[in-house]
PDB file of N, CA and C in Angstrom:
ATOM      1  N   TRP A1366      43.494-135.369 -52.182  1.00 44.00           N
ATOM      2  CA  TRP A1366      44.661-135.420 -52.604  1.00 44.00           C
ATOM      3  C   TRP A1366      45.511-134.350 -52.531  1.00 44.00           C
ATOM      4  N   GLY A1367      46.690-134.725 -51.525  1.00 45.00           N
ATOM      5  CA  GLY A1367      47.830-133.575 -50.986  1.00 45.00           C
ATOM      6  C   GLY A1367      48.925-133.763 -51.964  1.00 45.00           C
ATOM      7  N   ILE A1368      49.277-132.613 -52.225  1.00 43.00           N
ATOM      8  CA  ILE A1368      50.707-132.362 -53.016  1.00 43.00           C
ATOM      9  C   ILE A1368      51.370-132.038 -52.308  1.00 43.00           C
ATOM     10  N   GLU A1369      52.761-133.157 -52.112  1.00 42.00           N
ATOM     11  CA  GLU A1369      53.905-133.087 -51.080  1.00 42.00           C
ATOM     12  C   GLU A1369      54.722-131.856 -52.176  1.00 42.00           C
ATOM     13  N   GLU A1370      55.396-131.318 -51.073  1.00 44.00           N
ATOM     14  CA  GLU A1370      56.427-130.211 -51.628  1.00 44.00           C
ATOM     15  C   GLU A1370      57.684-130.445 -52.014  1.00 44.00           C
ATOM     16  N   ASN A1371      57.906-131.788 -51.532  1.00 46.00           N
ATOM     17  CA  ASN A1371      59.164-132.698 -51.870  1.00 46.00           C
ATOM     18  C   ASN A1371      58.727-133.890 -52.808  1.00 46.00           C
ATOM     19  N   ALA A1372      57.824-133.925 -54.028  1.00 43.00           N
ATOM     20  CA  ALA A1372      57.337-135.412 -54.426  1.00 43.00           C
ATOM     21  C   ALA A1372      58.735-135.849 -54.864  1.00 43.00           C
ATOM     22  N   GLY A1373      58.696-137.106 -54.988  1.00 47.00           N
ATOM     23  CA  GLY A1373      59.588-137.899 -55.012  1.00 47.00           C
ATOM     24  C   GLY A1373      60.839-138.147 -54.149  1.00 47.00           C
ATOM     25  N   ASN A1374      61.091-137.166 -53.057  1.00 49.00           N
ATOM     26  CA  ASN A1374      62.250-137.142 -51.919  1.00 49.00           C
ATOM     27  C   ASN A1374      61.606-138.078 -51.141  1.00 49.00           C
ATOM     28  N   GLU A1375      62.736-138.429 -49.923  1.00 54.00           N
ATOM     29  CA  GLU A1375      62.414-138.954 -48.770  1.00 54.00           C
ATOM     30  C   GLU A1375      61.368-137.767 -47.896  1.00 54.00           C
ATOM     31  N   SER A1376      60.730-138.556 -47.267  1.00 83.00           N
ATOM     32  CA  SER A1376      60.119-137.660 -45.960  1.00 83.00           C
ATOM     33  C   SER A1376      60.730-137.532 -44.838  1.00 83.00           C
ATOM     34  N   ILE A1377      61.178-136.512 -44.587  1.00 91.00           N
ATOM     35  CA  ILE A1377      61.653-136.118 -43.663  1.00 91.00           C
ATOM     36  C   ILE A1377      61.065-135.607 -42.653  1.00 91.00           C
ATOM     37  N   ALA A1378      60.939-136.193 -41.062  1.00 94.00           N
ATOM     38  CA  ALA A1378      60.168-135.504 -39.957  1.00 94.00           C
ATOM     39  C   ALA A1378      60.965-134.878 -39.076  1.00 94.00           C
ATOM     40  N   ILE A1379      60.696-133.883 -38.753  1.00 94.00           N
ATOM     41  CA  ILE A1379      61.462-133.016 -37.503  1.00 94.00           C
ATOM     42  C   ILE A1379      60.305-132.547 -36.519  1.00 94.00           C
ATOM     43  N   TYR A1380      60.797-132.897 -35.500  1.00 96.00           N
ATOM     44  CA  TYR A1380      59.810-132.436 -34.105  1.00 96.00           C
ATOM     45  C   TYR A1380      60.376-132.450 -33.165  1.00 96.00           C
ATOM     46  N   PRO A1381      59.758-131.851 -31.803  1.00 96.00           N
ATOM     47  CA  PRO A1381      58.936-130.707 -31.799  1.00 96.00           C
ATOM     48  C   PRO A1381      59.133-129.474 -32.230  1.00 96.00           C
ATOM     49  N   SER A1382      58.605-128.661 -32.960  1.00 91.00           N
ATOM     50  CA  SER A1382      59.071-127.079 -33.314  1.00 91.00           C
ATOM     51  C   SER A1382      57.769-126.344 -33.185  1.00 91.00           C
ATOM     52  N   PRO A1383      57.632-125.706 -32.185  1.00 96.00           N
ATOM     53  CA  PRO A1383      59.060-125.198 -31.411  1.00 96.00           C
ATOM     54  C   PRO A1383      59.502-126.235 -30.600  1.00 96.00           C
ATOM     55  N   THR A1384      60.926-126.017 -29.959  1.00 96.00           N
ATOM     56  CA  THR A1384      61.168-127.355 -28.759  1.00 96.00           C
ATOM     57  C   THR A1384      62.212-126.119 -27.975  1.00 96.00           C
ATOM     58  N   THR A1385      62.270-126.735 -26.618  1.00 95.00           N
ATOM     59  CA  THR A1385      62.760-126.172 -25.797  1.00 95.00           C
ATOM     60  C   THR A1385      64.088-126.657 -25.326  1.00 95.00           C
ATOM     61  N   GLY A1386      64.697-127.868 -26.288  1.00 94.00           N
ATOM     62  CA  GLY A1386      65.768-128.248 -26.264  1.00 94.00           C
ATOM     63  C   GLY A1386      66.258-129.817 -27.180  1.00 94.00           C
ATOM     64  N   GLN A1387      65.452-130.920 -26.861  1.00 96.00           N
ATOM     65  CA  GLN A1387      65.343-132.024 -27.202  1.00 96.00           C
ATOM     66  C   GLN A1387      64.354-131.806 -28.934  1.00 96.00           C
ATOM     67  N   LEU A1388      65.492-132.213 -29.932  1.00 96.00           N
ATOM     68  CA  LEU A1388      64.759-132.539 -31.456  1.00 96.00           C
ATOM     69  C   LEU A1388      65.111-133.784 -32.254  1.00 96.00           C
ATOM     70  N   PHE A1389      64.025-134.178 -32.602  1.00 97.00           N
ATOM     71  CA  PHE A1389      63.949-135.771 -32.790  1.00 97.00           C
ATOM     72  C   PHE A1389      63.929-135.259 -34.797  1.00 97.00           C
ATOM     73  N   ILE A1390      64.976-136.171 -35.572  1.00 96.00           N
ATOM     74  CA  ILE A1390      64.600-135.905 -36.813  1.00 96.00           C
ATOM     75  C   ILE A1390      64.836-137.508 -37.139  1.00 96.00           C
ATOM     76  N   GLU A1391      63.776-137.613 -38.190  1.00 95.00           N
ATOM     77  CA  GLU A1391      63.561-138.900 -38.809  1.00 95.00           C
ATOM     78  C   GLU A1391      63.285-139.079 -40.389  1.00 95.00           C
ATOM     79  N   ALA A1392      64.353-140.084 -40.869  1.00 94.00           N
ATOM     80  CA  ALA A1392      64.160-139.839 -42.335  1.00 94.00           C
ATOM     81  C   ALA A1392      65.012-141.328 -42.661  1.00 94.00           C
ATOM     82  N   ASN A1393      64.586-141.654 -44.016  1.00 93.00           N
ATOM     83  CA  ASN A1393      65.466-142.842 -44.199  1.00 93.00           C
ATOM     84  C   ASN A1393      66.703-142.526 -44.672  1.00 93.00           C
ATOM     85  N   ASP A1394      67.365-143.501 -44.486  1.00 94.00           N
ATOM     86  CA  ASP A1394      69.005-143.023 -44.723  1.00 94.00           C
ATOM     87  C   ASP A1394      69.746-142.003 -44.558  1.00 94.00           C
ATOM     88  N   LEU A1395      69.041-141.560 -43.353  1.00 96.00           N
ATOM     89  CA  LEU A1395      69.417-140.083 -42.756  1.00 96.00           C
ATOM     90  C   LEU A1395      71.409-140.212 -42.503  1.00 96.00           C
ATOM     91  N   ARG A1396      71.887-139.174 -42.849  1.00 97.00           N
ATOM     92  CA  ARG A1396      73.248-139.363 -42.786  1.00 97.00           C
ATOM     93  C   ARG A1396      73.862-138.201 -41.828  1.00 97.00           C
ATOM     94  N   GLN A1397      73.217-136.994 -42.195  1.00 97.00           N
ATOM     95  CA  GLN A1397      73.790-135.815 -41.022  1.00 97.00           C
ATOM     96  C   GLN A1397      72.906-134.851 -41.009  1.00 97.00           C
ATOM     97  N   VAL A1398      73.211-133.963 -39.845  1.00 97.00           N
ATOM     98  CA  VAL A1398      72.020-132.825 -39.700  1.00 97.00           C
ATOM     99  C   VAL A1398      72.850-131.399 -39.425  1.00 97.00           C
ATOM    100  N   VAL A1399      72.556-130.337 -40.170  1.00 98.00           N
ATOM    101  CA  VAL A1399      73.214-129.014 -40.059  1.00 98.00           C
ATOM    102  C   VAL A1399      72.085-128.273 -39.309  1.00 98.00           C
ATOM    103  N   ILE A1400      72.496-127.558 -38.259  1.00 98.00           N
ATOM    104  CA  ILE A1400      71.894-126.228 -37.930  1.00 98.00           C
ATOM    105  C   ILE A1400      72.536-125.264 -38.203  1.00 98.00           C
ATOM    106  N   TYR A1401      71.895-124.047 -38.741  1.00 98.00           N
ATOM    107  CA  TYR A1401      72.267-122.830 -39.282  1.00 98.00           C
ATOM    108  C   TYR A1401      71.456-121.753 -38.475  1.00 98.00           C
ATOM    109  N   ASN A1402      72.217-120.952 -38.123  1.00 98.00           N
ATOM    110  CA  ASN A1402      71.664-119.467 -37.905  1.00 98.00           C
ATOM    111  C   ASN A1402      70.804-118.551 -39.167  1.00 98.00           C
ATOM    112  N   LEU A1403      70.015-117.582 -38.862  1.00 97.00           N
ATOM    113  CA  LEU A1403      69.462-117.117 -40.046  1.00 97.00           C
ATOM    114  C   LEU A1403      70.489-116.379 -40.879  1.00 97.00           C
ATOM    115  N   MET A1404      71.554-116.086 -40.553  1.00 97.00           N
ATOM    116  CA  MET A1404      72.869-115.665 -41.264  1.00 97.00           C
ATOM    117  C   MET A1404      73.519-116.539 -42.160  1.00 97.00           C
ATOM    118  N   GLY A1405      73.148-118.119 -41.870  1.00 97.00           N
ATOM    119  CA  GLY A1405      74.095-118.787 -42.251  1.00 97.00           C
ATOM    120  C   GLY A1405      75.168-119.323 -41.825  1.00 97.00           C
ATOM    121  N   GLN A1406      75.253-119.061 -40.778  1.00 98.00           N
ATOM    122  CA  GLN A1406      76.429-119.682 -39.983  1.00 98.00           C
ATOM    123  C   GLN A1406      76.042-120.888 -39.083  1.00 98.00           C
ATOM    124  N   GLU A1407      76.849-121.792 -39.223  1.00 98.00           N
ATOM    125  CA  GLU A1407      76.736-123.371 -38.905  1.00 98.00           C
ATOM    126  C   GLU A1407      76.984-123.523 -37.330  1.00 98.00           C
ATOM    127  N   MET A1408      75.766-123.503 -36.631  1.00 98.00           N
ATOM    128  CA  MET A1408      75.493-123.707 -35.202  1.00 98.00           C
ATOM    129  C   MET A1408      76.035-125.001 -34.514  1.00 98.00           C
ATOM    130  N   MET A1409      75.426-126.166 -35.389  1.00 97.00           N
ATOM    131  CA  MET A1409      75.446-127.618 -34.975  1.00 97.00           C
ATOM    132  C   MET A1409      75.417-128.295 -35.965  1.00 97.00           C
ATOM    133  N   ARG A1410      76.595-129.399 -36.131  1.00 98.00           N
ATOM    134  CA  ARG A1410      76.461-130.870 -37.036  1.00 98.00           C
ATOM    135  C   ARG A1410      76.581-132.026 -36.432  1.00 98.00           C
ATOM    136  N   GLN A1411      75.809-133.090 -36.554  1.00 97.00           N
ATOM    137  CA  GLN A1411      75.476-134.304 -35.563  1.00 97.00           C
ATOM    138  C   GLN A1411      75.405-135.350 -37.442  1.00 97.00           C
ATOM    139  N   SER A1412      76.323-136.151 -37.151  1.00 97.00           N
ATOM    140  CA  SER A1412      76.151-137.535 -38.334  1.00 97.00           C
ATOM    141  C   SER A1412      75.740-138.995 -37.554  1.00 97.00           C
ATOM    142  N   THR A1413      75.007-139.317 -38.407  1.00 96.00           N
ATOM    143  CA  THR A1413      74.148-140.690 -37.908  1.00 96.00           C
ATOM    144  C   THR A1413      74.402-141.727 -39.285  1.00 96.00           C
ATOM    145  N   ASN A1414      73.910-143.145 -38.382  1.00 94.00           N
ATOM    146  CA  ASN A1414      73.983-144.025 -39.526  1.00 94.00           C
ATOM    147  C   ASN A1414      72.831-144.547 -39.517  1.00 94.00           C
ATOM    148  N   ASN A1415      71.928-143.968 -38.808  1.00 94.00           N
ATOM    149  CA  ASN A1415      70.650-144.592 -38.300  1.00 94.00           C
ATOM    150  C   ASN A1415      69.637-143.530 -39.237  1.00 94.00           C
ATOM    151  N   ASP A1416      68.109-144.311 -38.787  1.00 95.00           N
ATOM    152  CA  ASP A1416      67.130-143.623 -39.661  1.00 95.00           C
ATOM    153  C   ASP A1416      66.295-142.276 -38.647  1.00 95.00           C
ATOM    154  N   SER A1417      67.140-142.263 -37.542  1.00 95.00           N
ATOM    155  CA  SER A1417      66.726-141.161 -36.740  1.00 95.00           C
ATOM    156  C   SER A1417      67.781-140.401 -36.218  1.00 95.00           C
ATOM    157  N   LEU A1418      67.437-139.181 -35.542  1.00 96.00           N
ATOM    158  CA  LEU A1418      68.539-138.966 -34.714  1.00 96.00           C
ATOM    159  C   LEU A1418      67.890-138.155 -33.766  1.00 96.00           C
ATOM    160  N   ASN A1419      68.359-137.857 -32.482  1.00 96.00           N
ATOM    161  CA  ASN A1419      67.952-137.010 -31.303  1.00 96.00           C
ATOM    162  C   ASN A1419      69.378-135.964 -31.127  1.00 96.00           C
ATOM    163  N   MET A1420      68.813-134.543 -31.220  1.00 97.00           N
ATOM    164  CA  MET A1420      69.768-133.419 -30.933  1.00 97.00           C
ATOM    165  C   MET A1420      69.458-132.578 -29.947  1.00 97.00           C
ATOM    166  N   ASP A1421      70.316-132.367 -29.119  1.00 97.00           N
ATOM    167  CA  ASP A1421      70.239-131.630 -27.891  1.00 97.00           C
ATOM    168  C   ASP A1421      70.555-130.045 -28.228  1.00 97.00           C
ATOM    169  N   LEU A1422      69.517-129.346 -28.397  1.00 97.00           N
ATOM    170  CA  LEU A1422      69.676-127.971 -28.484  1.00 97.00           C
ATOM    171  C   LEU A1422      69.832-127.000 -27.858  1.00 97.00           C
ATOM    172  N   SER A1423      69.612-127.571 -26.406  1.00 96.00           N
ATOM    173  CA  SER A1423      69.545-126.656 -25.155  1.00 96.00           C
ATOM    174  C   SER A1423      70.670-125.553 -25.261  1.00 96.00           C
ATOM    175  N   SER A1424      71.947-125.861 -25.814  1.00 96.00           N
ATOM    176  CA  SER A1424      72.993-124.639 -25.741  1.00 96.00           C
ATOM    177  C   SER A1424      72.851-123.672 -26.709  1.00 96.00           C
ATOM    178  N   LEU A1425      71.732-123.778 -27.375  1.00 97.00           N
ATOM    179  CA  LEU A1425      71.455-122.388 -28.629  1.00 97.00           C
ATOM    180  C   LEU A1425      70.482-121.651 -27.835  1.00 97.00           C
ATOM    181  N   PRO A1426      70.859-120.173 -28.343  1.00 97.00           N
ATOM    182  CA  PRO A1426      69.855-119.360 -27.605  1.00 97.00           C
ATOM    183  C   PRO A1426      68.792-119.654 -28.480  1.00 97.00           C
ATOM    184  N   GLN A1427      67.420-118.615 -27.813  1.00 97.00           N
ATOM    185  CA  GLN A1427      66.200-118.644 -28.667  1.00 97.00           C
ATOM    186  C   GLN A1427      66.014-118.169 -29.700  1.00 97.00           C
ATOM    187  N   GLY A1428      65.460-118.781 -30.393  1.00 97.00           N
ATOM    188  CA  GLY A1428      65.349-117.956 -31.927  1.00 97.00           C
ATOM    189  C   GLY A1428      65.054-118.762 -32.799  1.00 97.00           C
ATOM    190  N   THR A1429      65.024-118.294 -34.389  1.00 97.00           N
ATOM    191  CA  THR A1429      64.816-119.298 -35.272  1.00 97.00           C
ATOM    192  C   THR A1429      65.893-119.765 -35.937  1.00 97.00           C
ATOM    193  N   TYR A1430      65.835-120.888 -36.488  1.00 98.00           N
ATOM    194  CA  TYR A1430      67.362-121.674 -36.903  1.00 98.00           C
ATOM    195  C   TYR A1430      66.721-122.036 -38.483  1.00 98.00           C
ATOM    196  N   LEU A1431      67.802-122.745 -38.862  1.00 97.00           N
ATOM    197  CA  LEU A1431      67.432-123.717 -40.417  1.00 97.00           C
ATOM    198  C   LEU A1431      67.980-125.126 -39.952  1.00 97.00           C
ATOM    199  N   LEU A1432      67.424-125.936 -40.387  1.00 97.00           N
ATOM    200  CA  LEU A1432      67.628-127.511 -39.970  1.00 97.00           C
ATOM    201  C   LEU A1432      68.046-127.842 -41.337  1.00 97.00           C
ATOM    202  N   LYS A1433      69.141-128.568 -41.913  1.00 96.00           N
ATOM    203  CA  LYS A1433      69.488-129.080 -42.835  1.00 96.00           C
ATOM    204  C   LYS A1433      69.862-130.800 -42.964  1.00 96.00           C
ATOM    205  N   ALA A1434      68.726-131.430 -43.202  1.00 96.00           N
ATOM    206  CA  ALA A1434      68.657-133.062 -42.893  1.00 96.00           C
ATOM    207  C   ALA A1434      69.298-133.571 -44.286  1.00 96.00           C
ATOM    208  N   ILE A1435      70.194-134.294 -44.247  1.00 95.00           N
ATOM    209  CA  ILE A1435      70.705-134.969 -45.240  1.00 95.00           C
ATOM    210  C   ILE A1435      70.818-136.160 -45.344  1.00 95.00           C
ATOM    211  N   THR A1436      70.310-136.841 -46.456  1.00 95.00           N
ATOM    212  CA  THR A1436      70.119-138.334 -46.585  1.00 95.00           C
ATOM    213  C   THR A1436      71.004-138.861 -47.728  1.00 95.00           C
ATOM    214  N   THR A1437      71.077-140.026 -47.915  1.00 93.00           N
ATOM    215  CA  THR A1437      71.689-140.486 -49.017  1.00 93.00           C
ATOM    216  C   THR A1437      71.916-140.315 -50.123  1.00 93.00           C
ATOM    217  N   ASN A1438      70.256-139.698 -50.537  1.00 91.00           N
ATOM    218  CA  ASN A1438      70.208-139.499 -51.851  1.00 91.00           C
ATOM    219  C   ASN A1438      69.938-137.863 -51.987  1.00 91.00           C
ATOM    220  N   SER A1439      69.599-137.077 -50.752  1.00 92.00           N
ATOM    221  CA  SER A1439      68.890-135.688 -51.058  1.00 92.00           C
ATOM    222  C   SER A1439      68.783-135.003 -49.986  1.00 92.00           C
ATOM    223  N   SER A1440      68.614-133.768 -49.749  1.00 93.00           N
ATOM    224  CA  SER A1440      68.750-133.132 -48.729  1.00 93.00           C
ATOM    225  C   SER A1440      67.289-131.807 -48.738  1.00 93.00           C
ATOM    226  N   GLU A1441      67.146-131.990 -46.922  1.00 94.00           N
ATOM    227  CA  GLU A1441      65.960-131.225 -47.292  1.00 94.00           C
ATOM    228  C   GLU A1441      65.986-130.056 -45.893  1.00 94.00           C
ATOM    229  N   THR A1442      65.659-128.579 -46.189  1.00 95.00           N
ATOM    230  CA  THR A1442      65.722-127.718 -45.291  1.00 95.00           C
ATOM    231  C   THR A1442      64.440-127.400 -44.874  1.00 95.00           C
ATOM    232  N   GLN A1443      64.629-127.160 -43.261  1.00 95.00           N
ATOM    233  CA  GLN A1443      63.554-126.815 -42.676  1.00 95.00           C
ATOM    234  C   GLN A1443      63.629-125.799 -41.611  1.00 95.00           C
ATOM    235  N   LYS A1444      62.685-124.823 -41.165  1.00 96.00           N
ATOM    236  CA  LYS A1444      62.771-123.886 -40.065  1.00 96.00           C
ATOM    237  C   LYS A1444      62.133-124.370 -38.924  1.00 96.00           C
ATOM    238  N   ILE A1445      63.385-123.938 -38.000  1.00 96.00           N
ATOM    239  CA  ILE A1445      62.684-124.780 -36.518  1.00 96.00           C
ATOM    240  C   ILE A1445      62.876-123.381 -35.656  1.00 96.00           C
ATOM    241  N   ILE A1446      61.980-123.583 -34.806  1.00 97.00           N
ATOM    242  CA  ILE A1446      62.062-122.584 -33.468  1.00 97.00           C
ATOM    243  C   ILE A1446      62.507-122.699 -32.505  1.00 97.00           C
ATOM    244  N   LYS A1447      63.551-122.342 -31.573  1.00 97.00           N
ATOM    245  CA  LYS A1447      63.925-122.764 -30.458  1.00 97.00           C
ATOM    246  C   LYS A1447      63.715-121.599 -29.219  1.00 97.00           C
ATOM    247  N   LEU A1448      62.914-122.305 -28.461  1.00 96.00           N
ATOM    248  CA  LEU A1448      62.600-121.378 -27.288  1.00 96.00           C
ATOM    249  C   LEU A1448      62.911-121.307 -26.028  1.00 96.00           C
TER     250      LEU A1448
END
């Protein structure tokens, strides 16, 4: 019996992390994905009407970023690593 960190919310899949460029985000009713650096500055933003999104992070420098996935009913932030 596992305990889900965001019990009751939609499950958001982000892979691969670490990534060298392409990042895939999947969630029910996904609407927008925003990438921030660790200082909170917005680096990228992409909207969608699908349940999945492919983002090209190759223009970002190597480092750790925060990815905020926004769905119709909630949002979730996860750490990602760009190699």
